[in-house]
mmCIF file of C-alpha atoms and ligand atoms in Angstrom:
data_model
loop_
_atom_site.group_PDB
_atom_site.id
_atom_site.type_symbol
_atom_site.label_atom_id
_atom_site.label_comp_id
_atom_site.label_asym_id
_atom_site.label_seq_id
_atom_site.Cartn_x
_atom_site.Cartn_y
_atom_site.Cartn_z
ATOM 1 C CA MET C 27 29.454 33.642 -9.772
ATOM 2 C CA LYS C 28 26.929 34.130 -7.002
ATOM 3 C CA ARG C 29 26.790 37.500 -5.237
ATOM 4 C CA SER C 30 24.354 37.828 -2.387
ATOM 5 C CA ALA C 31 23.019 40.835 -0.557
ATOM 6 C CA ARG C 32 24.841 39.625 2.519
ATOM 7 C CA GLU C 33 28.146 39.808 0.681
ATOM 8 C CA ASN C 34 27.487 43.401 -0.316
ATOM 9 C CA LEU C 35 26.707 44.256 3.266
ATOM 10 C CA LYS C 36 29.973 42.705 4.314
ATOM 11 C CA ALA C 37 31.947 44.877 1.896
ATOM 12 C CA THR C 38 30.913 47.877 3.964
ATOM 13 C CA LYS C 39 31.425 46.066 7.254
ATOM 14 C CA LEU C 40 34.972 45.137 6.288
ATOM 15 C CA VAL C 41 35.755 48.854 6.125
ATOM 16 C CA THR C 42 33.902 50.088 9.199
ATOM 17 C CA THR C 43 34.330 47.241 11.659
ATOM 18 C CA GLY C 44 36.884 47.285 14.497
ATOM 19 C CA ARG C 45 37.217 51.055 14.376
ATOM 20 C CA THR C 46 34.715 52.161 16.977
ATOM 21 C CA GLY C 47 35.303 52.832 20.653
ATOM 22 C CA ASP C 48 37.579 55.080 22.625
ATOM 23 C CA PHE C 49 40.746 53.896 21.026
ATOM 24 C CA ALA C 50 40.333 54.805 17.382
ATOM 25 C CA ASP C 51 38.416 58.003 16.954
ATOM 26 C CA LYS C 52 41.189 60.413 15.963
ATOM 27 C CA VAL C 53 43.018 58.216 13.457
ATOM 28 C CA VAL C 54 41.677 55.736 10.920
ATOM 29 C CA ASN C 55 43.311 52.666 12.408
ATOM 30 C CA PRO C 56 43.461 51.633 16.050
ATOM 31 C CA PRO C 57 46.962 52.387 17.349
ATOM 32 C CA VAL C 58 49.392 49.564 18.097
ATOM 33 C CA TRP C 59 49.248 49.253 21.874
ATOM 34 C CA ARG C 60 52.338 47.424 23.033
ATOM 35 C CA ALA C 61 51.524 46.462 26.554
ATOM 36 C CA SER C 62 52.364 43.857 29.114
ATOM 37 C CA THR C 63 51.517 46.101 32.073
ATOM 38 C CA HIS C 64 48.165 47.787 32.429
ATOM 39 C CA LEU C 65 48.194 50.535 35.053
ATOM 40 C CA TYR C 66 45.611 50.920 37.829
ATOM 41 C CA GLU C 67 44.522 54.117 39.577
ATOM 42 C CA ASN C 68 45.282 52.850 43.053
ATOM 43 C CA CYS C 69 45.486 49.709 45.191
ATOM 44 C CA ALA C 70 41.725 49.464 45.436
ATOM 45 C CA SER C 71 41.289 49.316 41.638
ATOM 46 C CA LEU C 72 44.205 46.860 41.371
ATOM 47 C CA ARG C 73 42.350 44.576 43.753
ATOM 48 C CA GLU C 74 39.180 44.936 41.698
ATOM 49 C CA GLY C 75 41.173 43.802 38.665
ATOM 50 C CA PRO C 76 39.201 43.832 35.392
ATOM 51 C CA LYS C 77 36.120 45.115 37.245
ATOM 52 C CA SER C 78 37.973 48.376 37.832
ATOM 53 C CA ASN C 79 37.484 49.540 34.241
ATOM 54 C CA GLU C 80 34.421 50.087 32.188
ATOM 55 C CA ASP C 81 34.520 47.186 29.765
ATOM 56 C CA GLY C 82 36.420 44.884 32.105
ATOM 57 C CA ARG C 83 39.142 44.214 29.582
ATOM 58 C CA PHE C 84 42.158 46.102 30.965
ATOM 59 C CA PHE C 85 43.952 43.725 33.283
ATOM 60 C CA TYR C 86 47.291 42.400 32.053
ATOM 61 C CA GLY C 87 48.916 42.075 28.616
ATOM 62 C CA ARG C 88 48.180 38.386 28.262
ATOM 63 C CA ARG C 89 44.517 39.300 27.834
ATOM 64 C CA GLY C 90 45.439 41.665 25.025
ATOM 65 C CA ALA C 91 45.017 45.394 24.619
ATOM 66 C CA PRO C 92 42.907 47.572 22.303
ATOM 67 C CA THR C 93 44.713 46.562 19.080
ATOM 68 C CA GLN C 94 43.951 42.893 19.601
ATOM 69 C CA TRP C 95 40.436 43.673 20.808
ATOM 70 C CA ALA C 96 39.727 45.717 17.683
ATOM 71 C CA LEU C 97 40.654 42.721 15.528
ATOM 72 C CA ALA C 98 38.654 40.271 17.649
ATOM 73 C CA ASP C 99 35.633 42.599 17.603
ATOM 74 C CA ALA C 100 35.872 42.967 13.824
ATOM 75 C CA LEU C 101 35.940 39.196 13.352
ATOM 76 C CA THR C 102 32.968 38.818 15.684
ATOM 77 C CA GLU C 103 30.998 41.390 13.749
ATOM 78 C CA LEU C 104 31.743 39.571 10.494
ATOM 79 C CA GLU C 105 30.550 36.204 11.859
ATOM 80 C CA PRO C 106 26.738 36.126 12.083
ATOM 81 C CA ASP C 107 25.534 34.770 15.482
ATOM 82 C CA ALA C 108 28.942 35.162 17.172
ATOM 83 C CA ALA C 109 29.134 36.561 20.711
ATOM 84 C CA GLY C 110 32.906 36.857 20.677
ATOM 85 C CA THR C 111 36.205 35.825 19.113
ATOM 86 C CA VAL C 112 39.409 34.542 20.688
ATOM 87 C CA LEU C 113 42.748 35.113 18.937
ATOM 88 C CA TYR C 114 45.551 32.542 18.884
ATOM 89 C CA PRO C 115 49.195 32.653 17.772
ATOM 90 C CA SER C 116 48.486 30.375 14.768
ATOM 91 C CA GLY C 117 45.618 28.650 13.029
ATOM 92 C CA LEU C 118 46.684 25.350 14.545
ATOM 93 C CA ALA C 119 46.769 26.901 18.024
ATOM 94 C CA ALA C 120 43.149 27.960 17.449
ATOM 95 C CA ILE C 121 42.177 24.397 16.490
ATOM 96 C CA VAL C 122 43.979 22.875 19.486
ATOM 97 C CA GLY C 123 42.683 25.545 21.882
ATOM 98 C CA ALA C 124 39.097 25.022 20.689
ATOM 99 C CA LEU C 125 39.333 21.214 20.850
ATOM 100 C CA LEU C 126 40.762 21.343 24.388
ATOM 101 C CA THR C 127 37.821 23.576 25.320
ATOM 102 C CA VAL C 128 35.218 21.013 24.274
ATOM 103 C CA VAL C 129 36.657 17.572 25.095
ATOM 104 C CA LYS C 130 38.143 15.942 28.177
ATOM 105 C CA ASN C 131 39.377 12.598 29.396
ATOM 106 C CA GLY C 132 36.909 9.827 28.517
ATOM 107 C CA ASP C 133 35.162 11.698 25.695
ATOM 108 C CA VAL C 134 34.943 10.643 22.064
ATOM 109 C CA LEU C 135 35.753 13.161 19.324
ATOM 110 C CA LEU C 136 34.604 12.566 15.742
ATOM 111 C CA VAL C 137 36.974 14.032 13.137
ATOM 112 C CA ALA C 138 36.174 14.400 9.424
ATOM 113 C CA ASP C 139 38.516 12.145 7.480
ATOM 114 C CA ASN C 140 39.497 14.973 5.111
ATOM 115 C CA ALA C 141 40.520 17.385 7.870
ATOM 116 C CA TYR C 142 43.763 19.388 7.840
ATOM 117 C CA ASP C 143 46.583 16.977 8.598
ATOM 118 C CA PRO C 144 47.900 18.751 11.737
ATOM 119 C CA THR C 145 44.325 18.608 13.110
ATOM 120 C CA ARG C 146 44.421 14.831 12.675
ATOM 121 C CA ASN C 147 47.853 14.675 14.304
ATOM 122 C CA THR C 148 46.623 16.604 17.336
ATOM 123 C CA ALA C 149 43.619 14.310 17.586
ATOM 124 C CA MET C 150 45.767 11.196 17.373
ATOM 125 C CA SER C 151 48.587 12.320 19.684
ATOM 126 C CA LEU C 152 47.931 15.141 22.174
ATOM 127 C CA LEU C 153 44.221 14.369 22.582
ATOM 128 C CA LYS C 154 44.802 10.622 22.700
ATOM 129 C CA ARG C 155 47.368 11.082 25.470
ATOM 130 C CA SER C 156 44.777 13.186 27.305
ATOM 131 C CA GLY C 157 42.350 10.261 27.235
ATOM 132 C CA VAL C 158 40.170 11.482 24.351
ATOM 133 C CA GLU C 159 39.232 8.823 21.820
ATOM 134 C CA CYS C 160 39.215 10.023 18.212
ATOM 135 C CA ARG C 161 37.215 8.389 15.473
ATOM 136 C CA PHE C 162 37.404 9.445 11.853
ATOM 137 C CA PHE C 163 34.297 9.584 9.695
ATOM 138 C CA ASP C 164 33.367 10.249 6.074
ATOM 139 C CA PRO C 165 31.604 13.646 6.074
ATOM 140 C CA LEU C 166 29.970 12.795 2.724
ATOM 141 C CA ASP C 167 28.200 9.786 4.226
ATOM 142 C CA LEU C 168 25.559 11.073 6.644
ATOM 143 C CA GLN C 169 24.348 7.587 7.579
ATOM 144 C CA SER C 170 27.679 6.228 8.734
ATOM 145 C CA TYR C 171 28.378 9.559 10.456
ATOM 146 C CA GLU C 172 25.159 9.317 12.414
ATOM 147 C CA ALA C 173 25.953 5.720 13.315
ATOM 148 C CA ALA C 174 29.396 6.752 14.609
ATOM 149 C CA PHE C 175 27.944 8.617 17.594
ATOM 150 C CA CYS C 176 27.931 6.966 21.002
ATOM 151 C CA GLU C 177 27.094 8.034 24.554
ATOM 152 C CA ARG C 178 30.558 9.469 25.017
ATOM 153 C CA THR C 179 30.686 11.514 21.779
ATOM 154 C CA LYS C 180 31.134 15.096 22.912
ATOM 155 C CA ALA C 181 32.318 16.905 19.795
ATOM 156 C CA VAL C 182 32.618 16.781 16.023
ATOM 157 C CA MET C 183 35.461 18.423 14.113
ATOM 158 C CA LEU C 184 34.414 19.494 10.605
ATOM 159 C CA GLU C 185 36.176 21.226 7.762
ATOM 160 C CA ASN C 186 34.667 22.519 4.528
ATOM 161 C CA PRO C 187 35.915 22.017 1.870
ATOM 162 C CA GLY C 188 38.350 19.290 2.971
ATOM 163 C CA SER C 189 42.055 20.129 3.042
ATOM 164 C CA LEU C 190 43.834 19.420 -0.272
ATOM 165 C CA THR C 191 41.045 17.219 -1.649
ATOM 166 C CA MET C 192 38.304 19.888 -1.489
ATOM 167 C CA GLU C 193 35.237 17.713 -0.855
ATOM 168 C CA VAL C 194 32.260 19.893 0.059
ATOM 169 C CA CYS C 195 29.984 18.412 2.692
ATOM 170 C CA ASP C 196 26.507 19.248 3.956
ATOM 171 C CA ILE C 197 27.467 21.284 7.032
ATOM 172 C CA PRO C 198 23.906 22.231 8.082
ATOM 173 C CA ALA C 199 22.969 18.511 8.108
ATOM 174 C CA LEU C 200 26.179 17.402 9.870
ATOM 175 C CA ALA C 201 25.837 20.137 12.506
ATOM 176 C CA ALA C 202 22.135 19.380 13.029
ATOM 177 C CA ILE C 203 22.872 15.692 13.642
ATOM 178 C CA ALA C 204 25.633 16.609 16.118
ATOM 179 C CA HIS C 205 23.190 18.936 17.843
ATOM 180 C CA ASP C 206 20.531 16.219 18.094
ATOM 181 C CA LYS C 207 23.084 13.891 19.640
ATOM 182 C CA GLY C 208 24.141 16.502 22.179
ATOM 183 C CA ALA C 209 27.595 17.027 20.671
ATOM 184 C CA VAL C 210 29.405 20.286 19.966
ATOM 185 C CA SER C 211 30.285 20.975 16.328
ATOM 186 C CA LEU C 212 33.497 22.786 15.429
ATOM 187 C CA ILE C 213 34.409 23.799 11.916
ATOM 188 C CA ASP C 214 37.690 24.809 10.344
ATOM 189 C CA ASN C 215 36.349 27.538 8.063
ATOM 190 C CA THR C 216 39.708 28.810 6.790
ATOM 191 C CA TRP C 217 38.942 28.270 3.078
ATOM 192 C CA ALA C 218 35.769 30.362 2.942
ATOM 193 C CA THR C 219 36.145 32.656 5.986
ATOM 194 C CA SER C 220 32.971 34.150 7.422
ATOM 195 C CA LEU C 221 32.558 36.079 4.146
ATOM 196 C CA GLY C 222 32.082 32.899 2.129
ATOM 197 C CA PHE C 223 30.377 30.676 4.688
ATOM 198 C CA ALA C 224 28.461 31.770 7.777
ATOM 199 C CA ALA C 225 29.492 28.809 9.928
ATOM 200 C CA LEU C 226 27.585 29.605 13.117
ATOM 201 C CA ALA C 227 24.427 30.622 11.236
ATOM 202 C CA ASN C 228 24.657 27.267 9.424
ATOM 203 C CA GLY C 229 24.479 25.410 12.742
ATOM 204 C CA CYS C 230 28.091 25.059 13.925
ATOM 205 C CA ASP C 231 28.957 25.953 17.521
ATOM 206 C CA ILE C 232 32.551 27.107 17.026
ATOM 207 C CA ALA C 233 34.008 28.621 13.832
ATOM 208 C CA ILE C 234 37.783 28.432 13.494
ATOM 209 C CA THR C 235 39.845 30.374 10.955
ATOM 210 C CA ALA C 236 43.572 30.381 10.257
ATOM 211 C CA LEU C 237 44.002 34.156 9.900
ATOM 212 C CA THR C 238 47.442 33.336 8.473
ATOM 213 C CA LYS C 239 45.690 32.697 5.154
ATOM 214 C CA HIS C 240 43.055 35.099 3.770
ATOM 215 C CA VAL C 241 42.853 37.600 6.618
ATOM 216 C CA GLY C 242 46.594 38.241 6.776
ATOM 217 C CA GLY C 243 46.679 37.885 3.015
ATOM 218 C CA HIS C 244 50.294 38.940 2.572
ATOM 219 C CA SER C 245 52.290 35.891 3.737
ATOM 220 C CA ASP C 246 53.826 37.809 6.616
ATOM 221 C CA LEU C 247 52.030 36.725 9.768
ATOM 222 C CA MET C 248 50.699 33.676 11.614
ATOM 223 C CA MET C 249 47.476 33.843 13.606
ATOM 224 C CA GLY C 250 44.247 32.007 14.264
ATOM 225 C CA ALA C 251 40.795 32.771 15.609
ATOM 226 C CA ALA C 252 37.797 30.967 17.049
ATOM 227 C CA SER C 253 34.374 32.619 17.157
ATOM 228 C CA ALA C 254 31.370 31.312 19.059
ATOM 229 C CA GLY C 255 28.036 32.231 20.605
ATOM 230 C CA GLU C 256 27.256 32.949 24.267
ATOM 231 C CA ARG C 257 27.649 29.349 25.335
ATOM 232 C CA TRP C 258 31.155 28.629 24.084
ATOM 233 C CA TYR C 259 32.877 31.993 23.739
ATOM 234 C CA PRO C 260 33.613 32.439 27.497
ATOM 235 C CA ARG C 261 34.948 28.896 27.708
ATOM 236 C CA LEU C 262 37.174 29.365 24.656
ATOM 237 C CA ARG C 263 38.530 32.497 26.293
ATOM 238 C CA MET C 264 39.204 30.754 29.579
ATOM 239 C CA MET C 265 41.059 27.877 27.900
ATOM 240 C CA ALA C 266 43.148 30.299 25.811
ATOM 241 C CA GLN C 267 44.098 32.075 29.026
ATOM 242 C CA GLN C 268 45.055 28.788 30.668
ATOM 243 C CA LEU C 269 47.184 27.889 27.656
ATOM 244 C CA GLY C 270 48.822 31.334 27.814
ATOM 245 C CA HIS C 271 47.830 32.237 24.257
ATOM 246 C CA VAL C 272 48.338 35.837 23.190
ATOM 247 C CA VAL C 273 49.035 37.541 19.845
ATOM 248 C CA SER C 274 51.281 40.551 19.369
ATOM 249 C CA PRO C 275 49.656 43.963 18.756
ATOM 250 C CA ASP C 276 51.839 44.395 15.654
ATOM 251 C CA ASP C 277 50.475 41.185 14.152
ATOM 252 C CA ALA C 278 46.939 42.170 15.141
ATOM 253 C CA ALA C 279 47.401 45.494 13.313
ATOM 254 C CA LEU C 280 48.653 43.636 10.229
ATOM 255 C CA ALA C 281 45.679 41.265 10.369
ATOM 256 C CA LEU C 282 43.287 44.224 10.633
ATOM 257 C CA ARG C 283 44.983 45.823 7.630
ATOM 258 C CA GLY C 284 44.595 42.543 5.743
ATOM 259 C CA LEU C 285 40.936 42.355 6.683
ATOM 260 C CA ARG C 286 40.176 45.709 4.998
ATOM 261 C CA THR C 287 41.054 44.337 1.545
ATOM 262 C CA MET C 288 40.053 40.727 2.101
ATOM 263 C CA GLY C 289 36.731 41.059 0.269
ATOM 264 C CA LEU C 290 38.373 42.529 -2.821
ATOM 265 C CA ARG C 291 41.199 40.003 -2.790
ATOM 266 C CA LEU C 292 38.793 37.081 -2.433
ATOM 267 C CA GLU C 293 36.634 38.333 -5.282
ATOM 268 C CA ARG C 294 39.662 38.613 -7.540
ATOM 269 C CA THR C 295 41.249 35.282 -6.591
ATOM 270 C CA THR C 296 37.894 33.499 -6.856
ATOM 271 C CA GLU C 297 37.462 34.808 -10.385
ATOM 272 C CA SER C 298 41.006 33.840 -11.406
ATOM 273 C CA ALA C 299 40.743 30.417 -9.754
ATOM 274 C CA PHE C 300 37.496 29.817 -11.632
ATOM 275 C CA ALA C 301 39.151 30.647 -14.966
ATOM 276 C CA ILE C 302 42.131 28.424 -14.159
ATOM 277 C CA ALA C 303 39.860 25.577 -13.012
ATOM 278 C CA GLN C 304 38.001 25.741 -16.337
ATOM 279 C CA TRP C 305 41.278 25.736 -18.247
ATOM 280 C CA LEU C 306 42.580 22.731 -16.301
ATOM 281 C CA ASP C 307 39.270 20.922 -16.716
ATOM 282 C CA ALA C 308 39.618 21.021 -20.511
ATOM 283 C CA ARG C 309 43.007 19.221 -20.431
ATOM 284 C CA GLU C 310 43.320 15.524 -21.288
ATOM 285 C CA ASP C 311 46.180 14.977 -18.823
ATOM 286 C CA VAL C 312 44.095 16.257 -15.898
ATOM 287 C CA ALA C 313 41.928 13.500 -14.392
ATOM 288 C CA ALA C 314 40.003 15.803 -12.068
ATOM 289 C CA VAL C 315 39.812 19.430 -10.998
ATOM 290 C CA LEU C 316 38.978 19.777 -7.311
ATOM 291 C CA CYS C 317 37.366 23.185 -7.097
ATOM 292 C CA PRO C 318 33.917 23.662 -5.550
ATOM 293 C CA MET C 319 33.211 26.697 -7.737
ATOM 294 C CA LEU C 320 33.433 24.649 -10.942
ATOM 295 C CA PRO C 321 30.023 23.420 -12.164
ATOM 296 C CA GLY C 322 29.856 19.661 -12.568
ATOM 297 C CA THR C 323 32.387 18.922 -9.817
ATOM 298 C CA PRO C 324 31.151 16.960 -6.797
ATOM 299 C CA GLY C 325 30.099 19.407 -4.126
ATOM 300 C CA HIS C 326 29.356 22.258 -6.501
ATOM 301 C CA ASP C 327 25.622 22.142 -5.751
ATOM 302 C CA LEU C 328 26.230 22.279 -2.000
ATOM 303 C CA TRP C 329 28.699 25.111 -2.548
ATOM 304 C CA ARG C 330 26.049 27.058 -4.437
ATOM 305 C CA ARG C 331 23.483 26.360 -1.755
ATOM 306 C CA ASP C 332 25.564 27.202 1.332
ATOM 307 C CA PHE C 333 28.419 29.509 0.341
ATOM 308 C CA THR C 334 28.365 33.209 -0.424
ATOM 309 C CA GLY C 335 31.824 33.251 -1.960
ATOM 310 C CA GLY C 336 34.888 31.260 -2.928
ATOM 311 C CA CYS C 337 38.628 31.731 -2.879
ATOM 312 C CA GLY C 338 41.763 31.056 -4.890
ATOM 313 C CA LEU C 339 42.637 27.653 -3.423
ATOM 314 C CA LEU C 340 42.027 24.635 -5.676
ATOM 315 C CA SER C 341 43.604 21.302 -6.500
ATOM 316 C CA PHE C 342 43.843 18.999 -9.494
ATOM 317 C CA VAL C 343 44.852 15.412 -10.158
ATOM 318 C CA LEU C 344 47.083 14.272 -13.028
ATOM 319 C CA ARG C 345 46.060 11.326 -15.201
ATOM 320 C CA ASP C 346 48.392 8.388 -15.823
ATOM 321 C CA LEU C 347 51.603 10.182 -14.932
ATOM 322 C CA ASP C 348 54.297 9.632 -12.344
ATOM 323 C CA ASP C 349 55.739 11.716 -9.549
ATOM 324 C CA ALA C 350 58.746 12.720 -11.669
ATOM 325 C CA ALA C 351 56.392 14.224 -14.271
ATOM 326 C CA ARG C 352 54.464 16.010 -11.555
ATOM 327 C CA CYS C 353 57.689 17.497 -10.154
ATOM 328 C CA ARG C 354 58.764 18.599 -13.650
ATOM 329 C CA LEU C 355 55.496 20.488 -13.974
ATOM 330 C CA VAL C 356 55.733 22.191 -10.576
ATOM 331 C CA ASP C 357 59.452 22.991 -10.953
ATOM 332 C CA ALA C 358 58.848 24.578 -14.372
ATOM 333 C CA LEU C 359 56.391 27.150 -13.009
ATOM 334 C CA ASP C 360 57.779 30.694 -12.859
ATOM 335 C CA LEU C 361 54.922 32.671 -11.339
ATOM 336 C CA PHE C 362 53.987 30.069 -8.712
ATOM 337 C CA GLY C 363 56.266 29.732 -5.707
ATOM 338 C CA ILE C 364 56.662 26.285 -4.141
ATOM 339 C CA GLY C 365 55.764 26.402 -0.478
ATOM 340 C CA TYR C 366 53.250 25.809 2.276
ATOM 341 C CA SER C 367 50.492 28.067 3.379
ATOM 342 C CA TRP C 368 48.178 29.894 0.996
ATOM 343 C CA GLY C 369 45.846 32.868 0.752
ATOM 344 C CA GLY C 370 48.637 35.376 0.132
ATOM 345 C CA PHE C 371 48.819 37.906 -2.711
ATOM 346 C CA GLU C 372 51.245 35.616 -4.574
ATOM 347 C CA SER C 373 50.473 32.319 -6.289
ATOM 348 C CA LEU C 374 51.815 29.047 -4.905
ATOM 349 C CA ALA C 375 51.921 25.435 -6.115
ATOM 350 C CA LEU C 376 52.393 22.290 -4.071
ATOM 351 C CA PRO C 377 52.483 18.593 -4.999
ATOM 352 C CA PHE C 378 50.420 16.566 -2.533
ATOM 353 C CA ASP C 379 49.544 12.970 -1.782
ATOM 354 C CA VAL C 380 46.747 12.015 0.508
ATOM 355 C CA PRO C 381 48.330 10.339 3.513
ATOM 356 C CA PRO C 382 47.695 6.609 3.853
ATOM 357 C CA VAL C 383 46.228 7.246 7.312
ATOM 358 C CA ARG C 384 43.065 8.305 5.563
ATOM 359 C CA LYS C 385 40.942 5.194 5.803
ATOM 360 C CA VAL C 386 37.270 5.993 5.695
ATOM 361 C CA MET C 387 37.084 8.098 2.531
ATOM 362 C CA GLU C 388 38.063 6.651 -0.809
ATOM 363 C CA TRP C 389 41.069 8.217 -2.527
ATOM 364 C CA PRO C 390 41.556 8.354 -5.456
ATOM 365 C CA ARG C 391 37.879 8.442 -6.310
ATOM 366 C CA PRO C 392 36.943 5.353 -8.311
ATOM 367 C CA GLU C 393 35.247 7.349 -11.095
ATOM 368 C CA TRP C 394 38.556 8.926 -12.138
ATOM 369 C CA GLY C 395 39.950 5.565 -13.217
ATOM 370 C CA VAL C 396 43.468 6.418 -12.064
ATOM 371 C CA GLY C 397 45.659 4.048 -10.058
ATOM 372 C CA GLU C 398 47.409 6.741 -8.129
ATOM 373 C CA ALA C 399 46.035 10.243 -7.573
ATOM 374 C CA LEU C 400 48.945 12.610 -8.116
ATOM 375 C CA GLY C 401 47.652 15.854 -6.674
ATOM 376 C CA ILE C 402 48.794 19.412 -7.160
ATOM 377 C CA ARG C 403 47.370 22.253 -5.085
ATOM 378 C CA LEU C 404 47.337 25.809 -6.389
ATOM 379 C CA SER C 405 46.847 28.946 -4.347
ATOM 380 C CA ILE C 406 45.907 31.630 -6.849
ATOM 381 C CA GLY C 407 47.180 35.090 -6.019
ATOM 382 C CA LEU C 408 46.531 38.540 -7.445
ATOM 383 C CA GLU C 409 48.595 38.175 -10.631
ATOM 384 C CA ASP C 410 46.846 38.446 -13.983
ATOM 385 C CA ALA C 411 44.898 35.219 -14.609
ATOM 386 C CA GLY C 412 46.038 35.113 -18.241
ATOM 387 C CA ASP C 413 49.673 35.248 -17.144
ATOM 388 C CA LEU C 414 49.082 32.424 -14.677
ATOM 389 C CA ILE C 415 47.416 30.275 -17.358
ATOM 390 C CA ALA C 416 50.290 30.949 -19.766
ATOM 391 C CA ASP C 417 52.742 29.917 -17.024
ATOM 392 C CA LEU C 418 50.791 26.707 -16.390
ATOM 393 C CA ASP C 419 50.616 26.006 -20.132
ATOM 394 C CA ARG C 420 54.389 26.313 -20.404
ATOM 395 C CA ALA C 421 54.923 24.105 -17.339
ATOM 396 C CA PHE C 422 52.636 21.361 -18.758
ATOM 397 C CA ALA C 423 54.708 21.479 -21.967
ATOM 398 C CA ALA C 424 57.924 21.172 -19.917
ATOM 399 C CA MET C 425 56.406 18.179 -18.141
ATOM 400 C CA ASP C 426 55.628 16.480 -21.455
ATOM 401 C CA GLN C 427 59.148 17.019 -22.772
ATOM 402 C CA GLY C 428 60.486 14.856 -19.941
HETATM 403 C C1 PLP U 5 46.969 26.516 7.243
HETATM 404 C C2 PLP U 5 45.763 25.905 7.799
HETATM 405 C C3 PLP U 5 45.578 25.835 9.185
HETATM 406 C C4 PLP U 5 46.630 26.236 10.177
HETATM 407 O O1 PLP U 5 46.994 27.564 10.178
HETATM 408 P P1 PLP U 5 48.444 28.007 10.681
HETATM 409 O O2 PLP U 5 48.283 29.444 10.948
HETATM 410 O O3 PLP U 5 49.393 27.655 9.573
HETATM 411 O O4 PLP U 5 48.739 27.225 11.930
HETATM 412 C C5 PLP U 5 44.396 25.302 9.640
HETATM 413 N N1 PLP U 5 43.449 24.845 8.810
HETATM 414 C C6 PLP U 5 43.586 24.898 7.481
HETATM 415 C C7 PLP U 5 42.490 24.385 6.613
HETATM 416 C C8 PLP U 5 44.759 25.406 6.933
HETATM 417 O O5 PLP U 5 44.912 25.396 5.604
#
């Protein structure tokens, strides 16, 4: 597995970041500042508002307080080329808030056809009602992507790897084309986080992360973030204010705590996921393992070129079986919970089917030779990889017994 100098640098940053400033010099962690009201010296400073204090941040609780700022600052420091980070009450809120920042009535938005399903829903409902036209494109086909741009195309929504189906695309090329066409590129970078993929440094304008997943890491909070450079950060902030988005200081403190161990957790889950992917790949009843870290899988070369790390989220497709068999397998697992979300310390399994709304990208892939692609997604946690493989082995046997 690839380890770069940048990754090593980030191990130290994960420990030191978000701890500087006036608020956290006497204790290790920034205190939890519960605040709606910020107090002013006198009427004159009240009238000056944010200008009345040194960094212009104390104003009113909806703009956060030092606990939230410490988290936002830490995320900014971990994202090369970022000028700032805005926090949102969920990953989806971050996606919606960022999209509303970049498109308006009359604009065209291009959305990668393998994007997170709620992203597609927002594009096809809320944005459509707001007069934004959404067009889906195949992010693996640069030619048709380039041809999809028109005068009105204002933004491109990317995700890497794709949700559930894990296709890795050429983000530097996709972002460069968007840039040439005068469009803003946004990326949902939840899978890799800034540790595994430096989204802004690879040409994207706005990097979105569901902090619910790897940053939280303990399945006990919901939060999202969007980081950007000087051009987009102030506008993201303004839109978040208009939408009334704020996160609680308690959740921000939990996310900061999660961040401290994120590097270690990702290293461990990447290693376990790699071992499990290899084990699955050797099975006759598995038509395909969808895991960018696995050599020989489509997208592996791009993953090696662009990523500085992986994670524990992978999928696989069963060969010549039916949904009942798939459910027998998932139900027989002991160490994997059945549920949404991922990136926690515990392993999860989920049967998935690619929704029929997906039109541009082929699914199942023709080379698998399967009529129906019965998918299972695994989120690998911190359990012993050998125990997880033994659990999977038992569940496959239970599936076969009918
Ligand atoms: C979970 C997820 C989100 C949304 O995050 P929430 O905090 O659950 O709203 C966004 N993008 C991807 C790729 C996700 O997996």
